Amino acid sequence: MNRRQMLRAALAPALVVAFGTACSEPEPEAGSVDVVDPGNAPATPAPSPTPSLPAGPLTGAPVSAAPLAGRQAVAVPLRVSPSTTPAGLDAADLVYAEFAESDTLHLTAVFHSRDAAKIGPVAEIRPVDIRSVGVLHPVVGYAGGPTGFLSQFEKSGLAGVTPDDGDAIDDGYTSTAALLKAAPKGGQPPTPPLDHATDGAALAARDLVPATELSVSVSGGPPMVWRYDQQKSLWVGKVGTATTVTAASVIVLTMEYRTLDVRNPSPRSLPSANVFGEGAVVAVSGPSSAKGRWRKPGQGMICTLADSGGDLLHPQPGNAWVVYAPTTAKVTVK
């Protein structure tokens, strides 16, 4: 007996009342229930799987819309002092922080997976900006700079937008949309600068320790302090007057600083982080911390981060801050 015969045999007793035993019984009236043989019923189509979104090259996390993964990044230098309130940092995928003169920070904020309607105050270009973002191929919005620094930028091959190039930077502020609109056509997406964790991988293969606080103390200035928010799974810090910033990971690279004597347009001396070379790294990501070594041979090379055994560090997907700490700084993890 096949599947259809078995089904009819099972339904027969229940259908006697409705149809009787004679073949001459009238057809069911309108509104009666028709019995449909499941063997003849059209199959219900399976739902189409939701396509997965690509990961952003700077965060390792899925972007909100697929086209975002392939667009050019935007980089903006910001000067942050104890009396300023920077705008746009909450939307940055990656922020590089250099300890500058007079208790200030020189930040290089890089935007890619998210847009920022207001970024600023836009600062002058400095060597640390060029050397940090060269491998990311961004369009850089900056407010001029010393003659020697401008020459370095021109030789770097990076695309740049200044207040002299229209209204993309207005009254010291800009936006991702304005800079992308002003950028030359044909911009490329950034090269992933970090080897983000996948499938729940740990930050490091060895010497992993729990962490709830990270501080970087430099001579003559207040410490930079980050604390882990377990509910949000983010590291929380403050810059400027009281601007709260968050990051999935904070990476501290210890390196030599040198003094640059600038003559034009105004004579001054500026501290500058030497981001080419190698040194110690302390990273916090999620509730964990790890130590190791960093290495960046030159402008077109990724800065590699390795644990104490030489295996790559794997920060959690999300935005990151990379702090350039002088060799004289005290880096503490609790």
CSV table of N, CA, C and O in Angstrom, one decimal, residues 6 12 65 79 242 295 332:
chain,number,residue,atom,x,y,z
A,6,MET,N,-2.7,4.6,1.9
A,6,MET,CA,-2.7,4.5,3.4
A,6,MET,C,-3.5,5.7,3.9
A,6,MET,O,-4.3,5.6,4.9
A,12,ALA,N,-11.2,7.2,5.6
A,12,ALA,CA,-12.5,6.7,5.2
A,12,ALA,C,-13.5,6.7,6.3
A,12,ALA,O,-14.6,7.1,6.0
A,65,ALA,N,25.3,48.3,6.2
A,65,ALA,CA,24.9,48.1,4.8
A,65,ALA,C,26.1,47.7,4.0
A,65,ALA,O,27.2,48.2,4.2
A,79,ARG,N,42.9,68.2,17.6
A,79,ARG,CA,43.7,68.7,18.7
A,79,ARG,C,42.8,68.8,19.9
A,79,ARG,O,41.8,69.5,19.9
A,242,ALA,N,35.3,66.8,29.2
A,242,ALA,CA,34.6,65.6,29.9
A,242,ALA,C,33.9,64.8,28.8
A,242,ALA,O,32.9,64.2,29.0
A,295,ARG,N,55.4,45.9,15.9
A,295,ARG,CA,56.5,46.2,14.8
A,295,ARG,C,55.8,46.8,13.6
A,295,ARG,O,54.8,46.3,13.1
A,332,THR,N,49.8,50.9,33.3
A,332,THR,CA,49.4,50.1,34.4
A,332,THR,C,48.0,49.4,34.0
A,332,THR,O,47.1,50.1,33.5
